[in-house]
PDB file of C-alpha atoms and ligand atoms in Angstrom:
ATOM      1  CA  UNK A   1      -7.573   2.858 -19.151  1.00  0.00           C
ATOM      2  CA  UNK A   2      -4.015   2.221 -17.719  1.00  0.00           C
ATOM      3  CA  UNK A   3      -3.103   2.491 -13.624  1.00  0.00           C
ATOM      4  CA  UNK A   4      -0.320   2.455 -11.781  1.00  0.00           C
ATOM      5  CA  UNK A   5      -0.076   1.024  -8.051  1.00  0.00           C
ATOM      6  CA  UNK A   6       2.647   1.846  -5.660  1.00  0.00           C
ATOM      7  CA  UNK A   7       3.156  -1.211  -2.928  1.00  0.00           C
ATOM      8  CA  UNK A   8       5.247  -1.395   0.041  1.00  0.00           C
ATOM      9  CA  UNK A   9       5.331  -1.453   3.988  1.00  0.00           C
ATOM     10  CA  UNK A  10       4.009   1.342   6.400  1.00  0.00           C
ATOM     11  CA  UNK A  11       6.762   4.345   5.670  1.00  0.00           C
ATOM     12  CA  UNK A  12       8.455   2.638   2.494  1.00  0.00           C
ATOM     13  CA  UNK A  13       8.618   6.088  -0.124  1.00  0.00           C
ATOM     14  CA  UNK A  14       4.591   4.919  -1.684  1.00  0.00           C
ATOM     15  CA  UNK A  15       3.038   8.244  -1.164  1.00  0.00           C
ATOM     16  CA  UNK A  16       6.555  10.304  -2.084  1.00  0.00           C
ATOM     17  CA  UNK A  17       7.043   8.069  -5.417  1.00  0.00           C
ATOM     18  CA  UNK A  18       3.274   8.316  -6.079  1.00  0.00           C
ATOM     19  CA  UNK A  19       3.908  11.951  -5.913  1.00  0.00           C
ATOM     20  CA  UNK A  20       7.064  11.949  -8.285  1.00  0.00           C
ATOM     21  CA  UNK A  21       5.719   9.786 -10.566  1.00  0.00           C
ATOM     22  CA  UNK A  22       2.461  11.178 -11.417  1.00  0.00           C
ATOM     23  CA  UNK A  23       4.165  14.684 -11.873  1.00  0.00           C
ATOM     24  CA  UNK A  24       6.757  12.671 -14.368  1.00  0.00           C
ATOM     25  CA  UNK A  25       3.468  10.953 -16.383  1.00  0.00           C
ATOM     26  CA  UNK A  26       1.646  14.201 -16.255  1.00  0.00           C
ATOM     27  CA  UNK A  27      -1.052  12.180 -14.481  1.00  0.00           C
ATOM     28  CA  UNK A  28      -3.021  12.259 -11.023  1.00  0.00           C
ATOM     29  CA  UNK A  29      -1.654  10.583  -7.685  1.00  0.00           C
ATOM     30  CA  UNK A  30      -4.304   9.111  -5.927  1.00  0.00           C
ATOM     31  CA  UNK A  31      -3.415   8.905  -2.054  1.00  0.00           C
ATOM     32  CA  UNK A  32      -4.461   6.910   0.672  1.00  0.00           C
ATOM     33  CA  UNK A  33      -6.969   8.475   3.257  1.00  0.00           C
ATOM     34  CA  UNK A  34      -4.718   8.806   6.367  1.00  0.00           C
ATOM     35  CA  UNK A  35      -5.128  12.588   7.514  1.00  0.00           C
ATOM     36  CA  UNK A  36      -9.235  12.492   7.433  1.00  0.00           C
ATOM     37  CA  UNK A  37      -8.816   9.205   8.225  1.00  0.00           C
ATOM     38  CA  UNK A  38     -11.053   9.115  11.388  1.00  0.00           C
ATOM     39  CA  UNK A  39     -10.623   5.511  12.222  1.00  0.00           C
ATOM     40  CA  UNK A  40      -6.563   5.249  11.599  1.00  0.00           C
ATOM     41  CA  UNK A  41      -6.072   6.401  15.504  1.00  0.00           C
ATOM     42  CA  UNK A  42      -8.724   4.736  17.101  1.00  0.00           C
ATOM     43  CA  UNK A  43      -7.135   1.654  15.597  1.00  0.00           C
ATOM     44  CA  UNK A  44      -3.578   2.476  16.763  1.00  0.00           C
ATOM     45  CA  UNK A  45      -5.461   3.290  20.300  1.00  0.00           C
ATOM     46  CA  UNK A  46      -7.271  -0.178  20.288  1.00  0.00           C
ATOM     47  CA  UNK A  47      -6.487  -2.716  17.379  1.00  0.00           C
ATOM     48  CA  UNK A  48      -8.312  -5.448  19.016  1.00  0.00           C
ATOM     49  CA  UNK A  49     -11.599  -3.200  18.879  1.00  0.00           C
ATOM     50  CA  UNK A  50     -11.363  -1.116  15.366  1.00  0.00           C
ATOM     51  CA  UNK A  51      -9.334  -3.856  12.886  1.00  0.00           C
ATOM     52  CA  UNK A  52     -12.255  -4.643  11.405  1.00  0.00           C
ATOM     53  CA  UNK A  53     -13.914  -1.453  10.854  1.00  0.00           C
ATOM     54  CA  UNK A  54     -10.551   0.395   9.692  1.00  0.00           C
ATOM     55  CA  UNK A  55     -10.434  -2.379   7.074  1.00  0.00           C
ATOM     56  CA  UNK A  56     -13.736  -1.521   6.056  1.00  0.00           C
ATOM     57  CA  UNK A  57     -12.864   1.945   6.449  1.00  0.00           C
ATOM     58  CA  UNK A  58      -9.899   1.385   3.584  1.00  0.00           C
ATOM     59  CA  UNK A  59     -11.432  -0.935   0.957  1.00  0.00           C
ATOM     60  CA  UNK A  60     -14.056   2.077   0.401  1.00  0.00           C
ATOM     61  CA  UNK A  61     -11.729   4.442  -0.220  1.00  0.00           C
ATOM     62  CA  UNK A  62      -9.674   2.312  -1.737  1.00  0.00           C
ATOM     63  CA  UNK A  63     -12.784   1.564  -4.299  1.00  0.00           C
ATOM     64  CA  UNK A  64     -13.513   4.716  -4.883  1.00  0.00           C
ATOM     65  CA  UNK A  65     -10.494   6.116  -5.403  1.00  0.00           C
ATOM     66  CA  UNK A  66     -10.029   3.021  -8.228  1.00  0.00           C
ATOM     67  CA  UNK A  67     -12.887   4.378  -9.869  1.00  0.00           C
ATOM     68  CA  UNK A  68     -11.549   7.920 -10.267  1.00  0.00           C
ATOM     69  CA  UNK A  69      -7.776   6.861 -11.087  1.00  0.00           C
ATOM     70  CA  UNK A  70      -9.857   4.774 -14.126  1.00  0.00           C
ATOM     71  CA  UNK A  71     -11.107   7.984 -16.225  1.00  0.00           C
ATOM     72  CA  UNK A  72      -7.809   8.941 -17.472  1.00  0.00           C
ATOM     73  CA  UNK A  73      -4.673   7.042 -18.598  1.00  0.00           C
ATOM     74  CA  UNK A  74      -1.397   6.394 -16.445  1.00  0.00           C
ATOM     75  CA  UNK A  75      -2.791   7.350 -12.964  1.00  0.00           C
ATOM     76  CA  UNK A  76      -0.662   6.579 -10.235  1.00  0.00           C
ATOM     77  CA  UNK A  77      -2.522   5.446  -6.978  1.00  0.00           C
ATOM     78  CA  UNK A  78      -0.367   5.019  -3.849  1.00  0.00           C
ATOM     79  CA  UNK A  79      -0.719   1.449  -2.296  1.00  0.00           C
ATOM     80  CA  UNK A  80      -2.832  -1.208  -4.136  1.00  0.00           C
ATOM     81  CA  UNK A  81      -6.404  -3.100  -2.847  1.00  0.00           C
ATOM     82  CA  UNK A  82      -4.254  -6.242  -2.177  1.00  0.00           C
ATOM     83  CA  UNK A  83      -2.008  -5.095   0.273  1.00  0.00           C
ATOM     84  CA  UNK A  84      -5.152  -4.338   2.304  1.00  0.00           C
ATOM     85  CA  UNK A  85      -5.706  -7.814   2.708  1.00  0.00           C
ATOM     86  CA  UNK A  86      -2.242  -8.476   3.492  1.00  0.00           C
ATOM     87  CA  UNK A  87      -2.536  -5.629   6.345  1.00  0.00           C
ATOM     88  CA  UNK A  88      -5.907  -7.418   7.511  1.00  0.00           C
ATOM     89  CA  UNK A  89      -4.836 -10.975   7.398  1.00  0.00           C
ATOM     90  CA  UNK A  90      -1.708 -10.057   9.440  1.00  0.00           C
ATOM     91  CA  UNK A  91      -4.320  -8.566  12.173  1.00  0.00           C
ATOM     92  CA  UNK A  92      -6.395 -11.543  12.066  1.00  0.00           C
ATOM     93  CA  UNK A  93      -3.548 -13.676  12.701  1.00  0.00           C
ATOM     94  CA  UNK A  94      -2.577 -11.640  15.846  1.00  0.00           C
ATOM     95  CA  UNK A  95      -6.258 -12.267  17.279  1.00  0.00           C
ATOM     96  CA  UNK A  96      -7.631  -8.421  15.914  1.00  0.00           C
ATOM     97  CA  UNK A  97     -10.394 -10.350  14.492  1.00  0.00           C
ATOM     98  CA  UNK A  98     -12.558 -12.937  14.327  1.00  0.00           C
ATOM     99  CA  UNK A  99     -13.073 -15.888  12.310  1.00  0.00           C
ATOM    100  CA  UNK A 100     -16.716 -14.376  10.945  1.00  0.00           C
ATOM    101  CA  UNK A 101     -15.226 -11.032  10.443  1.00  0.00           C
ATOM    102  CA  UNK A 102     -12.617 -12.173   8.263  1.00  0.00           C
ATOM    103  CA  UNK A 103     -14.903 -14.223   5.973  1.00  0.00           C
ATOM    104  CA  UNK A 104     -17.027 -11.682   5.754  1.00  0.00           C
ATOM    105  CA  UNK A 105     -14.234  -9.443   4.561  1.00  0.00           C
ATOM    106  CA  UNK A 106     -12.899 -11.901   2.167  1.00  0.00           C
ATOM    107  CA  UNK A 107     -16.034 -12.307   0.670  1.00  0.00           C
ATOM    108  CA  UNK A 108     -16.608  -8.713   0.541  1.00  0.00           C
ATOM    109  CA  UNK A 109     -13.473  -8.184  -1.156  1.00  0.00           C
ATOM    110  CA  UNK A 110     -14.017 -10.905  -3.684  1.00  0.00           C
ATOM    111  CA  UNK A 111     -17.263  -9.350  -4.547  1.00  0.00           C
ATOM    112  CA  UNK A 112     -15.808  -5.715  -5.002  1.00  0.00           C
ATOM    113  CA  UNK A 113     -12.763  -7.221  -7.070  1.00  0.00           C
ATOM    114  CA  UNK A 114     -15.154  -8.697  -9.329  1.00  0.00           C
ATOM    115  CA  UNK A 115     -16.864  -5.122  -9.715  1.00  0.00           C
ATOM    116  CA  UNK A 116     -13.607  -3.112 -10.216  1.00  0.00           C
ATOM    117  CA  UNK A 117     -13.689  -1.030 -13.272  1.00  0.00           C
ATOM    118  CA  UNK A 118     -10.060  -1.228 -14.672  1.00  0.00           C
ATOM    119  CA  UNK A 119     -11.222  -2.635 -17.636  1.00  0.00           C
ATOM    120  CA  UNK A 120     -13.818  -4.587 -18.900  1.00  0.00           C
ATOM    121  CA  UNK A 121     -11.545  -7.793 -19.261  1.00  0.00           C
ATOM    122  CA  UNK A 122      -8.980  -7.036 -17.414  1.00  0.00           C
ATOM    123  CA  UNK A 123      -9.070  -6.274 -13.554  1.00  0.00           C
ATOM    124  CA  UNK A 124      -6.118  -5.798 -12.557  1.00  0.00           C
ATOM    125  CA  UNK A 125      -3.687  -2.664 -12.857  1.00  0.00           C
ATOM    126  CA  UNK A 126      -1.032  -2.279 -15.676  1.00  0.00           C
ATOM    127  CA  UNK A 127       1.647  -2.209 -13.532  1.00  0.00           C
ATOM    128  CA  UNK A 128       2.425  -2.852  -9.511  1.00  0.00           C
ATOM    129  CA  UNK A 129       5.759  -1.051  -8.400  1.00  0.00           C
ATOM    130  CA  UNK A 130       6.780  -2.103  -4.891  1.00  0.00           C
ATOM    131  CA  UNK A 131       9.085  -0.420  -3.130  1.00  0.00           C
ATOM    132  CA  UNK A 132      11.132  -2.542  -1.032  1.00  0.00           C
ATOM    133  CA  UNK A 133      12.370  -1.663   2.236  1.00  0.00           C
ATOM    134  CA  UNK A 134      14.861  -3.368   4.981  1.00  0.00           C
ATOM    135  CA  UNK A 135      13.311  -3.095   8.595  1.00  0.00           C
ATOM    136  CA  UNK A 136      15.840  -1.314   9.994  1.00  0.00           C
ATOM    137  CA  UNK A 137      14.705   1.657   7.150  1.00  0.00           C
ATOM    138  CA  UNK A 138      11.275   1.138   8.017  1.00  0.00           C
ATOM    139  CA  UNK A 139      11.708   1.960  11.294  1.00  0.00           C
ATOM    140  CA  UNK A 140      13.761   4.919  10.466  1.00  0.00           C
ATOM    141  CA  UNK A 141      11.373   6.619   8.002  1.00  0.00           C
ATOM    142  CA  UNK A 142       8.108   6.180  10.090  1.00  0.00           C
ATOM    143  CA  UNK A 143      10.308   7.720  13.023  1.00  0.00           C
ATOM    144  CA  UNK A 144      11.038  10.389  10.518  1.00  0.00           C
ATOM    145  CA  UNK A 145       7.621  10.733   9.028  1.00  0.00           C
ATOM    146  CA  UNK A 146       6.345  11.277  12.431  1.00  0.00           C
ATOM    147  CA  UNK A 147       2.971   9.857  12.598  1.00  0.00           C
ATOM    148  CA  UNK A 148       2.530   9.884  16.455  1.00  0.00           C
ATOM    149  CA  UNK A 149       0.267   7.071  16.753  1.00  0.00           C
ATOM    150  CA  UNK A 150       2.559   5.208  14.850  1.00  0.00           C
ATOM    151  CA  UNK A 151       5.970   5.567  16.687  1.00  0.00           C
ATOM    152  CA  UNK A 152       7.623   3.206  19.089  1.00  0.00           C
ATOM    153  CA  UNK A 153       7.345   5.458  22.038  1.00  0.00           C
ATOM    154  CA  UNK A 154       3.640   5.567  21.728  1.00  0.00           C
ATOM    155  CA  UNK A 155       3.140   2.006  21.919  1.00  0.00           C
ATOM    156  CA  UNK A 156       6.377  -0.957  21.788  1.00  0.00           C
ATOM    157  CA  UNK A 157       4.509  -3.589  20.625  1.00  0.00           C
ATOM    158  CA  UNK A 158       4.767  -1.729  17.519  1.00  0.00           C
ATOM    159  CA  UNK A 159       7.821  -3.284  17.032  1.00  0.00           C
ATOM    160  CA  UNK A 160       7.084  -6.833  16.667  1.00  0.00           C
ATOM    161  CA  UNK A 161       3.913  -5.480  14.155  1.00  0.00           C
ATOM    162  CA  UNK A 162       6.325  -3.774  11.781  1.00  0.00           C
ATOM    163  CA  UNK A 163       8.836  -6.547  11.529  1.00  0.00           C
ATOM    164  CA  UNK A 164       6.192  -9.148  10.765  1.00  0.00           C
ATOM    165  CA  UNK A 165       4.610  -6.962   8.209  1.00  0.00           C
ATOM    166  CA  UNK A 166       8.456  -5.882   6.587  1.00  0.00           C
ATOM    167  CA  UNK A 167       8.492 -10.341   6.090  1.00  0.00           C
ATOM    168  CA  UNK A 168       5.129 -10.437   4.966  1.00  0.00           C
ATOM    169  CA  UNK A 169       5.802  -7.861   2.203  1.00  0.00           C
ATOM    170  CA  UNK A 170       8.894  -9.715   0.840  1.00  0.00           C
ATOM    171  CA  UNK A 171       6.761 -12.903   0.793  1.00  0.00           C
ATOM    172  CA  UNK A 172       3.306 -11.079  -0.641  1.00  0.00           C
ATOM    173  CA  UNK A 173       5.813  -9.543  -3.706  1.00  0.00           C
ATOM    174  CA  UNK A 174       7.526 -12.786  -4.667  1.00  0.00           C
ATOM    175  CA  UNK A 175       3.998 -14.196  -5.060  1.00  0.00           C
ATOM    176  CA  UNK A 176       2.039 -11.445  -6.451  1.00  0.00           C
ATOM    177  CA  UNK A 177       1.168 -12.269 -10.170  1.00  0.00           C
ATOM    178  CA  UNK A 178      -1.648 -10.482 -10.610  1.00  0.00           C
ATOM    179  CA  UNK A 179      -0.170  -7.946 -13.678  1.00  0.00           C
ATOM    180  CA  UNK A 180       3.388  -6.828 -14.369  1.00  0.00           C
ATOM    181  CA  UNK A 181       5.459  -5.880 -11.469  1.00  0.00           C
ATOM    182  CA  UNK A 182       8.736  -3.908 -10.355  1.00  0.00           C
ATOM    183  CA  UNK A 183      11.021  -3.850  -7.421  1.00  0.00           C
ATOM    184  CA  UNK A 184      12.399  -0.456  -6.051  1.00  0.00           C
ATOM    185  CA  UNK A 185      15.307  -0.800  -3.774  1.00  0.00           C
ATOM    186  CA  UNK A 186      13.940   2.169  -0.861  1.00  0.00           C
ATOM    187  CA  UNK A 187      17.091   1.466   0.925  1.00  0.00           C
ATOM    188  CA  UNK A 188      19.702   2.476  -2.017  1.00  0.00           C
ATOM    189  CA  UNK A 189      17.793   4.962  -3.884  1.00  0.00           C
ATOM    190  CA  UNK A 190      16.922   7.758  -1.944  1.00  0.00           C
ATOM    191  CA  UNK A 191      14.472   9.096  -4.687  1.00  0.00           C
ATOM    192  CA  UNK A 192      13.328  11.883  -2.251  1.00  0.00           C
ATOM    193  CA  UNK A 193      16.698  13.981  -1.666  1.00  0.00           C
ATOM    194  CA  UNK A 194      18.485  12.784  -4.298  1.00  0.00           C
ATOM    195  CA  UNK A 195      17.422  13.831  -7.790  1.00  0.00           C
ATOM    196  CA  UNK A 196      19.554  11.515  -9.697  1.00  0.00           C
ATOM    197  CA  UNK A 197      18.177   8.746  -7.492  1.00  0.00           C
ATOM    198  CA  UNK A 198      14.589  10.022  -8.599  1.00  0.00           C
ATOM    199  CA  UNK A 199      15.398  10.154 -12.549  1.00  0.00           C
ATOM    200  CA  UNK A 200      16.707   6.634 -12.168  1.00  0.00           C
ATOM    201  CA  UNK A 201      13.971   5.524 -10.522  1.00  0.00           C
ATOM    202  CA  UNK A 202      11.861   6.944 -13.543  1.00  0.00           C
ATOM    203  CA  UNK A 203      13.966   5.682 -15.940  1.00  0.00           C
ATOM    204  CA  UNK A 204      13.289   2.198 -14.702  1.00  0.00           C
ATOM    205  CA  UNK A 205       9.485   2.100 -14.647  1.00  0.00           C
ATOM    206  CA  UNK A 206       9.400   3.912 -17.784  1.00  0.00           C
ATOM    207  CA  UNK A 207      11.492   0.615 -19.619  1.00  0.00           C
ATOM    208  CA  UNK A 208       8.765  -1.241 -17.672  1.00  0.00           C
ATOM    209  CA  UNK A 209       6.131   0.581 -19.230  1.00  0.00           C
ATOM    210  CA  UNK A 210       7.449   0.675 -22.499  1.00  0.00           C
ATOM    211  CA  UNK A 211       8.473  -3.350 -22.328  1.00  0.00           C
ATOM    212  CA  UNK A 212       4.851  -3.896 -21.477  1.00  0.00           C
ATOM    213  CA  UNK A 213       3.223  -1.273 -23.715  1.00  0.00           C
ATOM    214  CA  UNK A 214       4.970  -2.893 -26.848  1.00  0.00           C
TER     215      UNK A 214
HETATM  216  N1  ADP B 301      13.782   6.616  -0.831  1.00  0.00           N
HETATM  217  C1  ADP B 301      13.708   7.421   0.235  1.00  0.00           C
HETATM  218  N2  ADP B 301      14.838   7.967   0.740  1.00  0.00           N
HETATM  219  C2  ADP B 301      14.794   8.781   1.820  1.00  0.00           C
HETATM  220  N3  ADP B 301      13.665   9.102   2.498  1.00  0.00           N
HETATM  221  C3  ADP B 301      12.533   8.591   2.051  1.00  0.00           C
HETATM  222  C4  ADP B 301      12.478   7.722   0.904  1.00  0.00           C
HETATM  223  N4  ADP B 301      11.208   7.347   0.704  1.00  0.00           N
HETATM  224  C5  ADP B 301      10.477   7.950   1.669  1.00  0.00           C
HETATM  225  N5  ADP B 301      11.266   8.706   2.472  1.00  0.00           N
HETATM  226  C6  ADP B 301      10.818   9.469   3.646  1.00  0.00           C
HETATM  227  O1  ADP B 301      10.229   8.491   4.527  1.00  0.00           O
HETATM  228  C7  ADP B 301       9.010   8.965   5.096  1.00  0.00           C
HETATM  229  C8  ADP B 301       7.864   8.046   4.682  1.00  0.00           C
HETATM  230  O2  ADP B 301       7.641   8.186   3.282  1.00  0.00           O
HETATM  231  P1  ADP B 301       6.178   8.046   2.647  1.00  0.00           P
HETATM  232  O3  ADP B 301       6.293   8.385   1.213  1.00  0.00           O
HETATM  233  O4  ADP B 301       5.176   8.796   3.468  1.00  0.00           O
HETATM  234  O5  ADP B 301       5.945   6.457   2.839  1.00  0.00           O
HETATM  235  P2  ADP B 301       4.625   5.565   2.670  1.00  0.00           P
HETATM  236  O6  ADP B 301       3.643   6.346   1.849  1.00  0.00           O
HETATM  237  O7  ADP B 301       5.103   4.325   1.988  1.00  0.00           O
HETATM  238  O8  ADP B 301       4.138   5.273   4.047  1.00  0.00           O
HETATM  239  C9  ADP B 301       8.856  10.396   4.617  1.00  0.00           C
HETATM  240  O9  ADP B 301       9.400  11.239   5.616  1.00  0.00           O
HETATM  241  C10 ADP B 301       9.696  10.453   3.340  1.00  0.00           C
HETATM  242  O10 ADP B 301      10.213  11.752   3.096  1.00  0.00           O
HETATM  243  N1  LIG B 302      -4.668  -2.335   9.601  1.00  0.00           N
HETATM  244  C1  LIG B 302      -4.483  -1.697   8.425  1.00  0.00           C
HETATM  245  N2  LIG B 302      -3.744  -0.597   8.399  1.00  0.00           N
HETATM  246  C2  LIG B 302      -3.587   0.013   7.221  1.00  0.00           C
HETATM  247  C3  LIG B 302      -4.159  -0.446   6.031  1.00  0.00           C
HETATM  248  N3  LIG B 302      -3.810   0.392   5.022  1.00  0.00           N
HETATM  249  C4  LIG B 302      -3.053   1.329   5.584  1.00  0.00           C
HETATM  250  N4  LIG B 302      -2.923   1.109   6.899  1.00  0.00           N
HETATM  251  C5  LIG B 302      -2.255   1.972   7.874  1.00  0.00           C
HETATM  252  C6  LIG B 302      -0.777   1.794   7.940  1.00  0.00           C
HETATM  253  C7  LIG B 302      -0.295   3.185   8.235  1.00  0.00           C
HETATM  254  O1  LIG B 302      -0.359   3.425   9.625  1.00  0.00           O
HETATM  255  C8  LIG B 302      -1.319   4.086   7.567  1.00  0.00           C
HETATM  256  C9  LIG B 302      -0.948   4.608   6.210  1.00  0.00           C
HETATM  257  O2  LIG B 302      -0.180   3.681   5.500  1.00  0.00           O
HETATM  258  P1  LIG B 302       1.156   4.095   4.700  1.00  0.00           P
HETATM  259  O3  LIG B 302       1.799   2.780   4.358  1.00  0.00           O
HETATM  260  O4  LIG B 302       0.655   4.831   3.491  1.00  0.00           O
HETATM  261  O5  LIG B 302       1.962   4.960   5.580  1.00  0.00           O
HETATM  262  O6  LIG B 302      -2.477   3.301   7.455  1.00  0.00           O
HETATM  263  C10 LIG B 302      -4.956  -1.604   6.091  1.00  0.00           C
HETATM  264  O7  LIG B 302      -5.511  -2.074   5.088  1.00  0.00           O
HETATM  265  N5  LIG B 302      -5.092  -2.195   7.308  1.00  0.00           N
END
C-alpha cells in the first residue's frame, strides 16, 4: 500500500494540502490530533513539565493513524513520524527534557519504526511533500489560524521557538532521504485561495507520483 506525508513547520498549509490532496486522489486525509488533543495546551502552558508526555501523546496517534492510512492506496496523512522527533529534539535542546527521557524516546521510536506496517520491505512512505515556509509566513498564518495557545501575545518566547524550528525544517528537508521527496513553495503558492495555485500544486506531485510510479 502507497502513503503520502505532508511535512512542514507549525502553520505551513500541511493540514489544508492534506485536505486538497486527498479529495484530488480520491483518498482519505489523515490529520493530526490537535482539537482532542488534551495535552497540546498543557504543553503550551508548561513545556518544561508536559514535552515529554505530549511527545508520547503524538507518536501514538501518529502510529495509529499509520496503520489506518495503510489499508487503502494513496492516503494522504498530514505531517510525518519524523518530524516528531525533529519537534522533540528541538525541546530537548532547550532543556524541556532530560537526558533519560530522550533516550527513552529514541529508543521507543526506533522500536515502533521497526514495527510500522507500510510494507513488508519497505518502511517508509512513497512520497514526503514538504511544504516550505519563510518565518515571516509562519508567523503570519499561525496568527491567522488562531490557535490561542499558540500566538505571540499568549506567550513571546514563542518567538525565538518558531524561528529555530522554521531553520531546523530547512536543515531536516535537505537531509531527509528516507523515500522520494518534494518541495512546495507555501510562500508563492497560495494553494488555499487561489485555485490555480492549488491545480499547480497537484500537477506537481502528480509528475512526482507518476516519475516514481514508473
Ligand atoms: N499556501 C497558503 N496560502 C495562504 N494561506 C494558507 C496557505 N497554507 C495555509 N494557509 C492558511 O494558514 C493557516 C495554517 O494552515 P494549516 O493548513 O492549518 O497549517 P499546518 O497544518 O501546517 O499547521 C490556515 O489559516 C490556512 O488557511
Ligand atoms: N512539541 C511538539 N509539538 C508538536 C508535535 N507535533 C505537533 N506539535 C504541535 C505544533 C502545533 O502547535 C500543533 C499542531 O501542529 P501543526 O503543525 O499541524 O499546526 O502541535 C511534536 O511532535 N512535538
Amino acid at each position: 500500500m502507497s502513503v503520502i506525508v505532508l511535512a512542514g513547520a507549525i502553520g505551513a498549509g500541511k493540514s489544508s494540502l492534506t485536505a486538497l490532496l486527498a479529495n484530488h486522489l480520491g483518498s482519505q486525509a489523515f490529520y493530526e490530533s490537535v482539537a482532542e488533543n488534551e495535552v497540546l495546551p498543557l504543553f503550551y502552558e508548561d513545556p518544561e513539565q508536559y514535552a515529554f508526555l505530549l511527545q508520547i501523546y503524538f507518536l501514538n496517534k501518529r502510529f495509529a493513524n499509520i496503520k489506518k492510512a495503510m489499508q487503502e492506496d494513496n492516503n494522504v496523512l498530514d505531517r510525518s513520524i519524523y518530524e516528531d522527533s525533529l519537534l522533540f529534539h528541538l525541546n530537548a535542546d532547550l532543556g524541556r527534557a532530560n537526558e533519560i527521557e530522550v533516550r527513552v524516546y529514541d529508543e521507543l521510536l526506533g522500536n515502533m519504526m521497526e514495527e510500522l506496517p507500510y510494507a513488508a520491505h519497505k518502511k517508509h512512505p512513497d512520497l514526503l511533500v514538504h511544504i516550505k515556509v519563510s518565518f515571516a509566513t509562519m508567523l503570519e498564518r499561525i496568527e491567522k489560524r488562531g490557535r490561542p495557545y499558540e500566538q505571540l501575545e499568549y506567550d513571546p518566547t514563542l518567538y525565538d521557538y518558531y524561528k529555530e524550528l522554521n531553520r531546523r525544517y530547512d536543515l531536516w528537508y535537505e537531509n531527509y532521504n528516507q523515500s522520494p521527496k518534494i518541495q512546495i513553495d507555501g510562500d508563492q503558492l497560495n494553494f488555499v485561495e487561489s485555485p490555480q495555485a492549488a491545480q499547480q500544486v497537484m500537477a506537481m506531485i502528480d509528475e512526482k507520483l507518476f516519475e516514481i510510479r514508473n
